[in-house]
Structures are given as structure tokens and as C-alpha cells.
Amino acid sequence: MSQRPEADLRARVDALLAAHDPATTERRAFLEARWDAGLAWVHFPEGLGGLGLPRGLQGVVDDRLEAAGAPDNDPRRIGIGLGMAAPTILALGTDEQRRRFLRPLWLGEEVWCQLFSEPGAGSDLAAVATRAVLDGDTWVVDGQKVWTSSAHLADHAILIARTDPDVPKHAGLTYFLLDMHDPGVEVRPLRQLTGEAEFNEVFLTGVRVPDDRRVGAVGEGWKVANATLMNERVSIGGGATPREAGMVGKVTEAWRAHPERRTPGTHQRLLELWVESEVLRMTGQRLRQKLAVGAPGPEGSAMKLTFARLAQELSGLEVELLGDDGLRYDDWTLRRPSYVDFTGRDAGYRYLRAKGNSIEGGTSEILRNIIAERVLGLPSEPRVDKDAAWKDLPR
Ligand SMILES: Cc1cc2nc3c(=O)[nH]c(=O)nc-3n(C[C@H](O)[C@H](O)[C@H](O)COP(=O)(O)OP(=O)(O)OC[C@H]3O[C@@H](n4cnc5c(N)ncnc54)[C@H](O)[C@@H]3O)c2cc1C
């Protein structure tokens, strides 16, 4: 690329469109050509779907392709792969892992899920009890994971497991890429508040994971998992949206459709939430510009925290503005959706689904702790040794 990367990039997109007219090119062939041209994710290295350019230039490609009616890779269906697995594999995986996994991930041929949380390890993720024991050059994994979004669709998983139970909990974890089709992987649906089963329980019984599917060194799983979690927060709370899109767009629609339900109180709330949504959107733009020159930092936690609060307040206001209609729920059938859509279906669905926003990807309480300690530099919470506290109690 020359000194004018943006102009060069436009020329590259034009060349792609000229050689593969979206109107006549089959979707898969178009996506493959886009990958080969380095226009999949421009900040990835050449040969891996990118051009090694600043991440901020991705918009140049996306806008031009969208305007030309080009097909996309259905990012909602492969959100965990794009938002979490890919940046982790790129940053900390081996060359062989990058070559093997990134292309089918981006093309949407292989879906990923995240096997982190367990019944006894959510906020305290370092407490995971799933064990991985080395047998020759293969790890044998046994344990139970829970709340695994899209496990019913997934081909692969990012997994953290305990490889050494005799060291402090953060030091005994290792990070793996697990094949969800391997023997010993059992996925069971978990129905949630919305009636849907978008997440699952996953039972792992004697699952064999080759050592070359390990990401990072043995015992460094916590460090690798943190890279994933930082990216997860950005991918949940920091997506690019046009003004008045997403949840705030649904509320303004209801506001415009029902002038008879307006009150000074709802007017005031709408204005406040509209302004906050706009501030969040612009903060997202700033965050993405910062991402262009580095990895996500704890600021992603602030975005995700605010996103969750606004989603809950806005969806509550929407239900209120819709009056009786807001209380109707369209369909309670147990479904296993093929993607997660925070603003899909009807107002009732949005209201119920938004409740999960302050839990998934780190609860709001945990994010406040992260912001307090790592952004604001406040003293950390005293770590209470429960046994010592118990012993010190007057008897
Ligand atoms: C819709 C949805 C999708 C999800 N998808 C996935 C997925 O794909 N993969 C995956 O691995 N996980 C997934 N999760 C799990 C999610 O990451 C956990 O639910 C979350 O980390 C909280 O863990 P927990 O449920 O065990 O709650 P707990 O950790 O038990 O927390 C219970 C309550 O205690 C509070 N609390 C805990 N510790 C502290 C503390 N130190 N200070 C203050 N308050 C505290 C929490 O904020 C919370 O209110 C998903 C969850 C949801 C809701």
C-alpha cells in the first residue's frame, strides 16, 4: 500500500467488484474472492484475509460493498467466532492455527462457541473445574460448561480448562480450541426467560483435544482468556450503529406511532435516553479509532456496562409506550435460534432479552469493579479470606 491507503483500498474494492459482480457471482465465491483480496478484515495480516492496515479503514470496505449490494458473511450467526475466537487466535495462536481456522471462520463455514462459564464459575471464572489431563500428545477433557450460546450450532469452541489443580487458581488454567463434533461432547438446550433456548449446557466426557489445539503455554489460559473477554465486551457493547438505530430506534418508532400515549414524563425519559444512546454511539466510534492502534483496554467494559443499562431502560420504555400491546408476547414456542438478536421480534421479546445483557460477557457489578480498579485507579476490593474472617469472629 502507498502513502494513500484509503484511496488504494477503494481501488481494491472496485477491482473486486469489477471482477466479481455481486449481481451474478454466487455468494460463497464472492466471499472467497473478498478474503483473497485482503478485504475480509483489513487489519489482519496479508494472507489471512487482511492487508495489515489500521482497523479504522474497515468501514471504507464495508460501506462500499454494502452500497454495491455485495453479500456479507452473516455476522450475527458467527458473532462469537468473529468477535472472540478470531482476535484471540490471531494474537496468541500458532501460525498453523491461524491458517487452519481463520478462513472458514470468516467465511461462516465454521461456527464457534465459548466454553468458559460453569455452574460454579461465572464471575469468578478462574474457578473453572473442567479438567484437562495430558495423555501423550492429547489432552483428555472432562467437565461441565453452562450458558453456552450457540453450542447447538457450533463446530468449534474456545475452551478454558484446569490443567494443574495444585497451583493458585489463575495459574492452573490452559486455553484450547475444541472440536464440538468430537465424541464425548454433549449439548443440551437451556430454555431462558424469552422462551427460546439460545444457550445450552455442554457436558464434556473424555473429549480428546490434540496438544496442537492449545493456545498459549500450559498454565497461561487466564492470560489468553482475558484477551478473549476484552474482545467480547467490545463485541457486545461496541458495535458500529447509525444514529437512532438499535434499541433507541425501536423506542422512537413507538413514540412516533403513539402520540396519544405521550406524557411529559415519558417525553423527558425518551430525551434523556436518546442523548445517552447518542453519547454511547459516539464513544463507540472513539473506541474503535483507539482499537485501530492497539488492543481493547478496560474502556470496553464501560461501553458494555452502559449498553446493558440503556438496553434495559429503553426496552422498558418501549413496552410502556405500546400500552396493552406492549404486554402481548408473540410466541412462547421453545426455539433454538440460529443467531442472537437483541432487537429482533417484538417489544416483549426485547424487554425480556435485555435482562440478560447485564449478565452475559461479565455482569454489570463485575464491570463496575473493573472500571473502578483499572480505569479510575481506585483501591481494589478487600479480598476477604472467608476462613480467617470466620476464625476471627467472637465466639
Ligand atoms: C444470555 C447469556 C449468554 C451467555 N453466553 C455465554 C457463553 O456463550 N459462554 C460462556 O462461557 N458463558 C456465557 N454466559 C454466562 C455469563 O458469562 C455468566 O452468566 C456471567 O459471567 C455471570 O456468572 P454467573 O451466572 O455464574 O453468576 P455469578 O458469578 O454467580 O454472579 C451472581 C451475582 O453475584 C454478583 N457478583 C459475583 N461476584 C461479584 C463480585 N466480586 N462483586 C460484586 N458482585 C459480584 C454478580 O454480578 C451477579 O449479580 C452467558 C450468559 C447469558 C445471560
Short mmCIF file of C-alpha atoms and ligand atoms in Angstrom, two decimals:
data_model
loop_
_atom_site.label_atom_id
_atom_site.label_comp_id
_atom_site.label_asym_id
_atom_site.label_seq_id
_atom_site.Cartn_x
_atom_site.Cartn_y
_atom_site.Cartn_z
CA MET A 1 0.00 0.00 0.00
CA SER A 2 1.16 3.50 -0.79
CA GLN A 3 1.01 6.66 1.29
CA ARG A 4 -2.68 6.88 0.38
CA PRO A 5 -4.04 3.69 1.93
CA GLU A 6 -7.65 4.84 1.79
CA ALA A 7 -7.56 5.59 -1.94
CA ASP A 8 -5.72 2.31 -2.60
CA LEU A 9 -8.30 0.46 -0.58
CA ARG A 10 -11.15 1.96 -2.58
CA ALA A 11 -9.38 0.92 -5.76
CA ARG A 12 -9.03 -2.62 -4.42
CA VAL A 13 -12.73 -2.81 -3.57
CA ASP A 14 -13.60 -1.52 -7.03
CA ALA A 15 -11.37 -4.15 -8.59
CA LEU A 16 -13.08 -6.86 -6.53
CA LEU A 17 -16.50 -5.63 -7.61
CA ALA A 18 -15.43 -5.40 -11.25
CA ALA A 19 -14.10 -8.96 -11.26
CA HIS A 20 -16.97 -10.42 -9.21
CA ASP A 21 -20.20 -8.62 -9.92
CA PRO A 22 -22.38 -9.25 -6.82
CA ALA A 23 -25.44 -9.49 -9.06
CA THR A 24 -24.10 -12.53 -10.88
CA THR A 25 -21.50 -14.03 -8.54
CA GLU A 26 -22.52 -16.81 -6.20
CA ARG A 27 -22.35 -15.73 -2.51
CA ARG A 28 -19.66 -18.17 -1.47
CA ALA A 29 -17.46 -17.32 -4.48
CA PHE A 30 -17.79 -13.61 -3.72
CA LEU A 31 -16.80 -14.07 -0.08
CA GLU A 32 -13.79 -16.19 -1.05
CA ALA A 33 -12.66 -13.55 -3.53
CA ARG A 34 -13.08 -10.89 -0.87
CA TRP A 35 -10.97 -12.92 1.54
CA ASP A 36 -8.27 -13.50 -1.08
CA ALA A 37 -8.17 -9.75 -1.86
CA GLY A 38 -7.42 -8.99 1.81
CA LEU A 39 -10.73 -7.19 2.24
CA ALA A 40 -12.26 -9.51 4.86
CA TRP A 41 -10.79 -7.68 7.88
CA VAL A 42 -8.25 -5.16 6.67
CA HIS A 43 -6.33 -5.04 9.97
CA PHE A 44 -5.47 -8.76 9.76
CA PRO A 45 -2.16 -9.70 8.11
CA GLU A 46 -1.85 -10.36 4.40
CA GLY A 47 -2.65 -13.98 3.60
CA LEU A 48 -5.14 -14.12 6.46
CA GLY A 49 -7.91 -12.07 4.86
CA GLY A 50 -6.33 -8.70 5.59
CA LEU A 51 -3.80 -6.13 4.45
CA GLY A 52 -2.19 -5.14 7.74
CA LEU A 53 -3.95 -1.76 7.62
CA PRO A 54 -5.43 0.25 10.51
CA ARG A 55 -8.68 -1.30 11.69
CA GLY A 56 -10.45 2.04 11.27
CA LEU A 57 -10.29 1.59 7.49
CA GLN A 58 -12.64 -1.41 7.54
CA GLY A 59 -15.58 0.98 7.18
CA VAL A 60 -14.29 2.06 3.75
CA VAL A 61 -14.63 -1.54 2.55
CA ASP A 62 -17.90 -2.35 4.30
CA ASP A 63 -19.70 0.81 3.16
CA ARG A 64 -18.66 0.39 -0.46
CA LEU A 65 -19.57 -3.29 -0.59
CA GLU A 66 -22.91 -2.69 1.08
CA ALA A 67 -23.74 0.07 -1.39
CA ALA A 68 -22.89 -2.33 -4.25
CA GLY A 69 -25.28 -4.96 -2.85
CA ALA A 70 -22.49 -7.43 -2.09
CA PRO A 71 -23.30 -10.41 0.18
CA ASP A 72 -21.87 -10.46 3.70
CA ASN A 73 -20.78 -13.36 5.89
CA ASP A 74 -23.91 -13.13 8.09
CA PRO A 75 -22.01 -11.73 11.09
CA ARG A 76 -24.89 -12.27 13.52
CA ARG A 77 -24.62 -16.05 13.02
CA ILE A 78 -20.87 -16.13 13.64
CA GLY A 79 -20.53 -13.38 16.25
CA ILE A 80 -18.53 -15.43 18.78
CA GLY A 81 -16.10 -16.52 16.08
CA LEU A 82 -15.62 -13.02 14.70
CA GLY A 83 -15.69 -11.14 17.99
CA MET A 84 -13.83 -13.53 20.29
CA ALA A 85 -12.19 -16.59 18.72
CA ALA A 86 -10.61 -14.80 15.75
CA PRO A 87 -8.84 -11.98 17.62
CA THR A 88 -7.57 -14.47 20.20
CA ILE A 89 -6.26 -16.92 17.60
CA LEU A 90 -4.66 -14.07 15.68
CA ALA A 91 -2.98 -12.58 18.74
CA LEU A 92 -1.93 -15.71 20.61
CA GLY A 93 -2.47 -18.75 18.35
CA THR A 94 0.18 -20.53 16.30
CA ASP A 95 0.67 -19.93 12.56
CA GLU A 96 -0.83 -23.35 11.89
CA GLN A 97 -3.93 -22.47 13.95
CA ARG A 98 -4.32 -19.14 12.14
CA ARG A 99 -4.11 -20.85 8.76
CA ARG A 100 -6.45 -23.66 9.74
CA PHE A 101 -9.21 -21.70 11.49
CA LEU A 102 -9.47 -18.07 10.41
CA ARG A 103 -10.63 -18.51 6.83
CA PRO A 104 -13.57 -20.92 7.45
CA LEU A 105 -14.48 -18.82 10.49
CA TRP A 106 -14.73 -15.62 8.49
CA LEU A 107 -16.48 -17.31 5.55
CA GLY A 108 -19.11 -18.55 8.00
CA GLU A 109 -18.42 -22.19 7.18
CA GLU A 110 -17.49 -22.94 10.78
CA VAL A 111 -19.42 -21.60 13.76
CA TRP A 112 -17.75 -21.06 17.13
CA CYS A 113 -19.00 -21.06 20.71
CA GLN A 114 -17.40 -20.12 24.03
CA LEU A 115 -16.95 -22.83 26.69
CA PHE A 116 -15.95 -20.66 29.63
CA SER A 117 -18.72 -20.48 32.27
CA GLU A 118 -19.52 -23.39 34.55
CA PRO A 119 -22.12 -23.94 37.27
CA GLY A 120 -19.52 -22.91 39.87
CA ALA A 121 -17.53 -20.44 37.79
CA GLY A 122 -19.11 -17.40 36.18
CA SER A 123 -17.94 -14.07 37.55
CA ASP A 124 -15.17 -15.98 39.28
CA LEU A 125 -14.13 -17.54 36.01
CA ALA A 126 -10.72 -18.59 37.31
CA ALA A 127 -12.55 -21.17 39.45
CA VAL A 128 -13.32 -23.43 36.46
CA ALA A 129 -13.30 -27.08 37.44
CA THR A 130 -13.32 -28.72 34.00
CA ARG A 131 -10.12 -30.78 33.91
CA ALA A 132 -7.73 -31.40 31.05
CA VAL A 133 -5.13 -34.12 31.62
CA LEU A 134 -2.29 -34.76 29.18
CA ASP A 135 -2.13 -38.28 27.73
CA GLY A 136 0.81 -38.46 25.31
CA ASP A 137 0.24 -35.54 22.93
CA THR A 138 -3.51 -35.35 23.59
CA TRP A 139 -5.43 -33.68 26.39
CA VAL A 140 -8.39 -35.56 27.86
CA VAL A 141 -11.10 -33.12 28.93
CA ASP A 142 -13.86 -33.83 31.46
CA GLY A 143 -16.33 -31.36 32.95
CA GLN A 144 -19.49 -29.35 32.52
CA LYS A 145 -19.98 -25.94 30.95
CA VAL A 146 -23.12 -23.84 31.07
CA TRP A 147 -24.83 -20.87 29.36
CA THR A 148 -23.02 -21.74 26.14
CA SER A 149 -24.61 -19.58 23.44
CA SER A 150 -24.94 -21.26 20.04
CA ALA A 151 -23.34 -24.53 21.18
CA HIS A 152 -26.12 -26.32 19.26
CA LEU A 153 -24.80 -24.80 16.02
CA ALA A 154 -21.10 -24.76 16.77
CA ASP A 155 -18.33 -26.64 15.01
CA HIS A 156 -15.60 -25.41 17.35
CA ALA A 157 -15.26 -23.93 20.81
CA ILE A 158 -12.81 -21.80 22.69
CA LEU A 159 -12.35 -23.61 26.00
CA ILE A 160 -10.63 -22.96 29.29
CA ALA A 161 -9.84 -25.94 31.46
CA ARG A 162 -7.83 -26.67 34.57
CA THR A 163 -4.56 -28.39 33.77
CA ASP A 164 -2.95 -28.04 37.19
CA PRO A 165 -5.11 -28.22 40.31
CA ASP A 166 -2.12 -27.80 42.65
CA VAL A 167 -1.20 -24.19 41.87
CA PRO A 168 -3.11 -20.95 42.62
CA LYS A 169 -6.32 -20.99 40.56
CA HIS A 170 -5.31 -18.37 37.95
CA ALA A 171 -2.06 -20.21 37.24
CA GLY A 172 -3.58 -23.64 36.66
CA LEU A 173 -5.65 -22.92 33.53
CA THR A 174 -4.96 -23.62 29.87
CA TYR A 175 -6.81 -22.47 26.75
CA PHE A 176 -7.84 -24.88 23.97
CA LEU A 177 -9.69 -24.98 20.66
CA LEU A 178 -12.13 -27.88 20.88
CA ASP A 179 -13.95 -29.66 18.07
CA MET A 180 -17.64 -29.70 19.02
CA HIS A 181 -18.25 -32.76 16.81
CA ASP A 182 -15.78 -34.92 18.74
CA PRO A 183 -17.02 -37.92 20.73
CA GLY A 184 -17.80 -37.01 24.34
CA VAL A 185 -19.32 -33.58 23.61
CA GLU A 186 -23.00 -33.46 24.58
CA VAL A 187 -25.08 -30.30 24.11
CA ARG A 188 -28.41 -29.86 25.93
CA PRO A 189 -30.69 -26.85 25.44
CA LEU A 190 -31.40 -24.45 28.31
CA ARG A 191 -34.64 -22.53 27.96
CA GLN A 192 -34.44 -18.92 29.01
CA LEU A 193 -36.81 -16.11 30.02
CA THR A 194 -37.73 -15.34 26.39
CA GLY A 195 -38.92 -18.93 25.81
CA GLU A 196 -36.00 -19.54 23.47
CA ALA A 197 -33.02 -21.77 24.11
CA GLU A 198 -30.25 -19.67 22.67
CA PHE A 199 -27.79 -21.14 25.12
CA ASN A 200 -27.02 -24.65 26.36
CA GLU A 201 -25.35 -26.88 28.89
CA VAL A 202 -22.36 -28.71 27.47
CA PHE A 203 -21.09 -31.92 29.02
CA LEU A 204 -17.54 -32.96 28.19
CA THR A 205 -16.71 -36.60 28.88
CA GLY A 206 -13.28 -37.87 27.94
CA VAL A 207 -13.04 -35.46 24.98
CA ARG A 208 -9.62 -35.75 23.33
CA VAL A 209 -8.02 -32.47 22.28
CA PRO A 210 -4.65 -32.66 20.47
CA ASP A 211 -1.92 -30.57 22.06
CA ASP A 212 -1.59 -28.55 18.84
CA ARG A 213 -5.05 -27.15 19.62
CA ARG A 214 -3.70 -25.45 22.73
CA VAL A 215 -3.50 -21.63 22.56
CA GLY A 216 -0.65 -20.17 24.60
CA ALA A 217 1.52 -22.06 27.06
CA VAL A 218 0.25 -24.61 29.54
CA GLY A 219 -0.85 -22.64 32.61
CA GLU A 220 -1.31 -19.38 30.67
CA GLY A 221 -5.01 -19.88 29.97
CA TRP A 222 -6.02 -16.99 32.19
CA LYS A 223 -3.98 -14.52 30.15
CA VAL A 224 -5.41 -15.87 26.88
CA ALA A 225 -8.96 -15.88 28.29
CA ASN A 226 -8.59 -12.23 29.28
CA ALA A 227 -7.69 -11.31 25.70
CA THR A 228 -10.93 -13.04 24.65
CA LEU A 229 -13.02 -11.32 27.33
CA MET A 230 -11.79 -7.82 26.43
CA ASN A 231 -12.81 -8.51 22.84
CA GLU A 232 -16.15 -9.98 23.99
CA ARG A 233 -17.08 -6.74 25.79
CA VAL A 234 -16.26 -4.68 22.76
CA SER A 235 -18.22 -7.02 20.52
CA ILE A 236 -21.31 -6.91 22.79
CA GLY A 237 -21.29 -3.21 23.64
CA GLY A 238 -19.21 -1.51 20.99
CA GLY A 239 -20.74 -2.34 17.60
CA ALA A 240 -20.98 0.39 14.94
CA THR A 241 -24.55 1.63 14.56
CA PRO A 242 -26.07 4.57 12.71
CA ARG A 243 -27.76 7.31 14.73
CA GLU A 244 -31.11 6.23 16.18
CA ALA A 245 -30.58 2.58 15.30
CA GLY A 246 -30.81 -0.39 17.66
CA MET A 247 -32.95 -0.23 20.79
CA VAL A 248 -33.36 3.56 20.76
CA GLY A 249 -34.71 3.29 17.20
CA LYS A 250 -37.42 0.88 18.35
CA VAL A 251 -38.47 3.31 21.08
CA THR A 252 -38.62 6.35 18.80
CA GLU A 253 -40.72 4.25 16.40
CA ALA A 254 -43.19 3.54 19.21
CA TRP A 255 -43.10 7.21 20.26
CA ARG A 256 -43.96 8.40 16.76
CA ALA A 257 -46.64 5.74 16.26
CA HIS A 258 -48.48 6.51 19.51
CA PRO A 259 -48.80 10.25 20.12
CA GLU A 260 -51.80 9.50 22.35
CA ARG A 261 -49.56 7.78 24.91
CA ARG A 262 -47.08 10.63 25.27
CA THR A 263 -46.77 12.32 28.64
CA PRO A 264 -44.31 14.96 29.87
CA GLY A 265 -42.70 12.19 31.94
CA THR A 266 -42.16 9.78 29.03
CA HIS A 267 -41.01 12.69 26.86
CA GLN A 268 -38.33 13.59 29.37
CA ARG A 269 -37.18 9.96 29.70
CA LEU A 270 -37.04 9.49 25.96
CA LEU A 271 -34.93 12.62 25.53
CA GLU A 272 -32.52 11.56 28.24
CA LEU A 273 -32.18 8.04 26.85
CA TRP A 274 -31.82 9.33 23.31
CA VAL A 275 -28.95 11.60 24.35
CA GLU A 276 -27.28 8.81 26.32
CA SER A 277 -27.62 6.45 23.36
CA GLU A 278 -26.00 9.00 21.11
CA VAL A 279 -23.15 9.54 23.58
CA LEU A 280 -22.67 5.76 23.72
CA ARG A 281 -22.65 5.55 19.94
CA MET A 282 -20.01 8.26 19.66
CA THR A 283 -17.96 6.72 22.46
CA GLY A 284 -18.05 3.53 20.40
CA GLN A 285 -16.65 5.41 17.44
CA ARG A 286 -13.83 6.74 19.59
CA LEU A 287 -13.15 3.28 20.99
CA ARG A 288 -12.95 1.81 17.50
CA GLN A 289 -10.49 4.50 16.50
CA LYS A 290 -8.37 3.62 19.51
CA LEU A 291 -8.65 -0.04 18.61
CA ALA A 292 -7.15 0.83 15.25
CA VAL A 293 -3.84 1.36 17.03
CA GLY A 294 -4.00 -1.28 19.74
CA ALA A 295 -5.85 -3.99 21.59
CA PRO A 296 -9.05 -3.23 23.53
CA GLY A 297 -8.43 -1.99 27.05
CA PRO A 298 -10.77 -1.77 30.02
CA GLU A 299 -12.74 1.03 28.28
CA GLY A 300 -14.66 -1.76 26.51
CA SER A 301 -16.06 -2.65 29.94
CA ALA A 302 -17.55 0.84 30.32
CA MET A 303 -19.24 0.60 26.93
CA LYS A 304 -20.68 -2.80 27.68
CA LEU A 305 -21.94 -1.63 31.08
CA THR A 306 -23.71 1.39 29.58
CA PHE A 307 -25.05 -0.63 26.67
CA ALA A 308 -26.73 -3.07 29.09
CA ARG A 309 -28.29 -0.32 31.21
CA LEU A 310 -29.62 1.56 28.21
CA ALA A 311 -30.98 -1.62 26.59
CA GLN A 312 -32.95 -2.37 29.75
CA GLU A 313 -34.26 1.17 30.25
CA LEU A 314 -35.14 1.66 26.59
CA SER A 315 -36.92 -1.67 26.20
CA GLY A 316 -38.89 -0.87 29.37
CA LEU A 317 -39.94 2.49 27.95
CA GLU A 318 -40.95 0.86 24.66
CA VAL A 319 -43.27 -1.60 26.44
CA GLU A 320 -44.78 1.32 28.33
CA LEU A 321 -45.35 3.38 25.18
CA LEU A 322 -47.10 0.46 23.50
CA GLY A 323 -49.71 0.19 26.27
CA ASP A 324 -51.66 -3.10 26.22
CA ASP A 325 -49.89 -4.20 23.05
CA GLY A 326 -46.60 -3.99 24.90
CA LEU A 327 -47.79 -6.72 27.26
CA ARG A 328 -48.59 -9.21 24.49
CA TYR A 329 -45.94 -11.82 23.77
CA ASP A 330 -45.94 -13.18 20.24
CA ASP A 331 -44.83 -16.74 20.66
CA TRP A 332 -43.53 -18.82 23.55
CA THR A 333 -42.50 -21.83 21.47
CA LEU A 334 -39.19 -23.33 22.50
CA ARG A 335 -36.86 -22.46 19.65
CA ARG A 336 -33.15 -22.82 19.20
CA PRO A 337 -32.36 -19.65 17.28
CA SER A 338 -29.60 -19.57 14.72
CA TYR A 339 -28.33 -16.22 15.98
CA VAL A 340 -28.72 -13.83 18.86
CA ASP A 341 -30.71 -10.72 18.08
CA PHE A 342 -31.12 -8.17 20.87
CA THR A 343 -33.56 -6.00 18.91
CA GLY A 344 -35.44 -8.70 16.99
CA ARG A 345 -39.02 -9.94 17.24
CA ASP A 346 -41.40 -7.77 19.30
CA ALA A 347 -41.27 -5.35 22.23
CA GLY A 348 -41.96 -8.11 24.77
CA TYR A 349 -39.06 -10.17 23.47
CA ARG A 350 -36.74 -7.15 23.52
CA TYR A 351 -37.74 -6.34 27.11
CA LEU A 352 -37.08 -9.88 28.33
CA ARG A 353 -33.92 -10.44 26.29
CA ALA A 354 -32.38 -7.20 27.55
CA LYS A 355 -32.35 -8.65 31.08
CA GLY A 356 -29.50 -10.93 30.00
CA ASN A 357 -27.41 -8.01 28.76
CA SER A 358 -26.27 -7.14 32.27
CA ILE A 359 -25.16 -10.75 32.88
CA GLU A 360 -23.59 -12.02 29.63
CA GLY A 361 -20.00 -11.06 28.87
CA GLY A 362 -19.38 -10.08 32.51
CA THR A 363 -22.06 -8.85 34.89
CA SER A 364 -22.54 -5.15 35.46
CA GLU A 365 -21.26 -5.48 39.03
CA ILE A 366 -18.03 -7.09 37.82
CA LEU A 367 -17.61 -4.46 35.11
CA ARG A 368 -18.02 -1.70 37.69
CA ASN A 369 -15.22 -3.32 39.70
CA ILE A 370 -13.01 -3.41 36.60
CA ILE A 371 -13.71 0.25 35.81
CA ALA A 372 -13.12 1.29 39.41
CA GLU A 373 -9.84 -0.55 39.69
CA ARG A 374 -8.33 -0.44 36.20
CA VAL A 375 -9.73 2.76 34.69
CA LEU A 376 -10.23 5.02 37.71
CA GLY A 377 -7.35 3.54 39.69
CA LEU A 378 -9.40 3.17 42.88
CA PRO A 379 -8.17 0.77 45.53
CA SER A 380 -9.26 -2.81 44.90
CA GLU A 381 -11.96 -4.53 46.91
CA PRO A 382 -10.54 -6.11 50.03
CA ARG A 383 -10.21 -9.83 49.28
CA VAL A 384 -11.83 -11.49 52.24
CA ASP A 385 -10.33 -14.73 53.42
CA LYS A 386 -13.61 -16.30 54.49
CA ASP A 387 -11.97 -18.87 56.78
CA ALA A 388 -9.86 -16.27 58.54
CA ALA A 389 -12.88 -14.00 58.95
CA TRP A 390 -14.82 -16.86 60.44
CA LYS A 391 -11.99 -17.73 62.86
CA ASP A 392 -11.72 -14.10 63.96
CA LEU A 393 -15.39 -13.85 64.91
CA PRO A 394 -16.05 -13.60 68.63
CA ARG A 395 -17.48 -16.86 69.87
C1 LIG B 1 -27.64 -14.60 27.53
C2 LIG B 1 -26.37 -15.15 28.09
C3 LIG B 1 -25.45 -15.74 27.25
C4 LIG B 1 -24.27 -16.27 27.76
N1 LIG B 1 -23.40 -16.90 26.90
C5 LIG B 1 -22.27 -17.46 27.39
C6 LIG B 1 -21.39 -18.19 26.51
O1 LIG B 1 -21.63 -18.30 25.32
N2 LIG B 1 -20.31 -18.77 27.06
C7 LIG B 1 -19.99 -18.67 28.39
O2 LIG B 1 -18.97 -19.21 28.78
N3 LIG B 1 -20.81 -18.00 29.23
C8 LIG B 1 -21.94 -17.41 28.77
N4 LIG B 1 -22.79 -16.74 29.63
C9 LIG B 1 -22.50 -16.77 31.07
C10 LIG B 1 -22.07 -15.43 31.66
O3 LIG B 1 -20.77 -15.11 31.28
C11 LIG B 1 -22.20 -15.60 33.20
O4 LIG B 1 -23.56 -15.81 33.47
C12 LIG B 1 -21.69 -14.40 33.93
O5 LIG B 1 -20.29 -14.31 33.83
C13 LIG B 1 -22.09 -14.44 35.43
O6 LIG B 1 -21.76 -15.63 36.02
P1 LIG B 1 -22.83 -16.45 36.87
O7 LIG B 1 -24.06 -16.61 36.04
O8 LIG B 1 -22.16 -17.69 37.37
O9 LIG B 1 -23.21 -15.51 38.09
P2 LIG B 1 -22.38 -15.31 39.43
O10 LIG B 1 -20.95 -15.11 39.12
O11 LIG B 1 -22.73 -16.41 40.37
O12 LIG B 1 -22.95 -13.95 39.97
C14 LIG B 1 -24.20 -13.85 40.67
C15 LIG B 1 -24.38 -12.40 41.10
O13 LIG B 1 -23.33 -12.02 42.01
C16 LIG B 1 -22.66 -10.85 41.55
N5 LIG B 1 -21.23 -10.95 41.87
C17 LIG B 1 -20.43 -12.01 41.71
N6 LIG B 1 -19.17 -11.72 42.09
C18 LIG B 1 -19.17 -10.42 42.48
C19 LIG B 1 -18.16 -9.51 42.97
N7 LIG B 1 -16.88 -9.89 43.14
N8 LIG B 1 -18.53 -8.23 43.24
C20 LIG B 1 -19.82 -7.82 43.08
N9 LIG B 1 -20.82 -8.63 42.63
C21 LIG B 1 -20.49 -9.91 42.34
C22 LIG B 1 -22.87 -10.88 40.04
O14 LIG B 1 -22.75 -9.59 39.48
C23 LIG B 1 -24.29 -11.43 39.93
O15 LIG B 1 -25.23 -10.39 40.12
C24 LIG B 1 -23.99 -16.19 29.15
C25 LIG B 1 -24.92 -15.59 30.00
C26 LIG B 1 -26.10 -15.07 29.49
C27 LIG B 1 -27.08 -14.43 30.42
#
